Tab-separated table of C-alpha atoms in Angstrom:
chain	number	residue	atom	x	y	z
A	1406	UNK	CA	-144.999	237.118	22.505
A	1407	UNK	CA	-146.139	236.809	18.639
A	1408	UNK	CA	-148.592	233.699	18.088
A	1409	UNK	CA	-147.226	230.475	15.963
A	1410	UNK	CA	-147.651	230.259	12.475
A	1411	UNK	CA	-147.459	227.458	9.661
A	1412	UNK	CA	-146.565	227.569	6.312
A	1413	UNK	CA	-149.154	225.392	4.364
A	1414	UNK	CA	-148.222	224.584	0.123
A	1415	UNK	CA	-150.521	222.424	-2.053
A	1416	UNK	CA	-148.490	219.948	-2.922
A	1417	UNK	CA	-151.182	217.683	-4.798
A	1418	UNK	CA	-154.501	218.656	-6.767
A	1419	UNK	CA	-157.611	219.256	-5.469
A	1420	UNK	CA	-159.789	218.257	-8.590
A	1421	UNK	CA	-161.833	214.770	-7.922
A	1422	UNK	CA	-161.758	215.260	-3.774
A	1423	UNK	CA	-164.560	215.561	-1.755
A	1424	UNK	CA	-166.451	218.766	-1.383
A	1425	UNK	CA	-165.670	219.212	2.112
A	1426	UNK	CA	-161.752	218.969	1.539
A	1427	UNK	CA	-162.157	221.481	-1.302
A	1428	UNK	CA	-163.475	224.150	1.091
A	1429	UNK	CA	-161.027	223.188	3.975
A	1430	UNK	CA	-158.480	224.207	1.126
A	1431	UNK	CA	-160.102	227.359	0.625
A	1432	UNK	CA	-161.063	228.237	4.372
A	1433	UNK	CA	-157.210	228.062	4.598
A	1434	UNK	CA	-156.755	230.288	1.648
A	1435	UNK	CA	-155.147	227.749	-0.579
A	1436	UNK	CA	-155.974	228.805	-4.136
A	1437	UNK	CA	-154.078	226.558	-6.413
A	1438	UNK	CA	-151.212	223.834	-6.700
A	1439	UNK	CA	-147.654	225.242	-5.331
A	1440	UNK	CA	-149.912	228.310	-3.584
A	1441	UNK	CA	-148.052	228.851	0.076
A	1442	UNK	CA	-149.674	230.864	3.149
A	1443	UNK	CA	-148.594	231.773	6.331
A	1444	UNK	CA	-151.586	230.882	9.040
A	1445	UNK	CA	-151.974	231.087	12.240
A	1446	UNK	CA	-151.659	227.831	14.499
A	1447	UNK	CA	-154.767	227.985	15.650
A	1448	UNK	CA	-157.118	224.617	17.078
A	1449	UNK	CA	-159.377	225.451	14.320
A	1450	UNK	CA	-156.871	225.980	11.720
A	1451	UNK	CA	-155.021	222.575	12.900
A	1452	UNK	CA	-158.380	220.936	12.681
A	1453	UNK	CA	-158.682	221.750	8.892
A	1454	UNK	CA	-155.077	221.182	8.262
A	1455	UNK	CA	-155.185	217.460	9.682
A	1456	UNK	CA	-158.248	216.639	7.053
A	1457	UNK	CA	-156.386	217.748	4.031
A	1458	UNK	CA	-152.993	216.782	5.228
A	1459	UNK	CA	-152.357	214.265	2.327
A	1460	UNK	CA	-152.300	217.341	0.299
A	1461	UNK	CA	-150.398	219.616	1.743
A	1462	UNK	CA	-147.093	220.451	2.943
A	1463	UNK	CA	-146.933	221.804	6.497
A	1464	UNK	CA	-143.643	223.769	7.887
A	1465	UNK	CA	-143.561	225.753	11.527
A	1466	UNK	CA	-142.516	229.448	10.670
């Protein structure tokens, strides 16, 4: 059985956030606004997800 993934898009810019959301951002791989990638749906990835969710749009692949 394959693992889950999610489809994560910047959907708003990451100029004037904290530091901390800007490198949950690029832990996930997120490079700039409209960027989508696939990830794995991992605890850890989840974990970063939920603190930048406000910026992001999230879809189950």
């Amino acid at each position: 059985m394959s693992e889950k993934r999610l489809k994560v898009t910047q959907i708003k810019s990451k100029f004037g956030r904290l530091e901390s959301h800007r490198q949950c951002l690029a832990g996930l791989g997120i490079r700039r606004m409209h960027h989508t990638v696939t990830v794995a749906d991992t605890p850890s990835i989840r974990g970063m997800i939920a603190k930048v969710s406000y910026l992001l749009k999230i879809e189950e692949v």
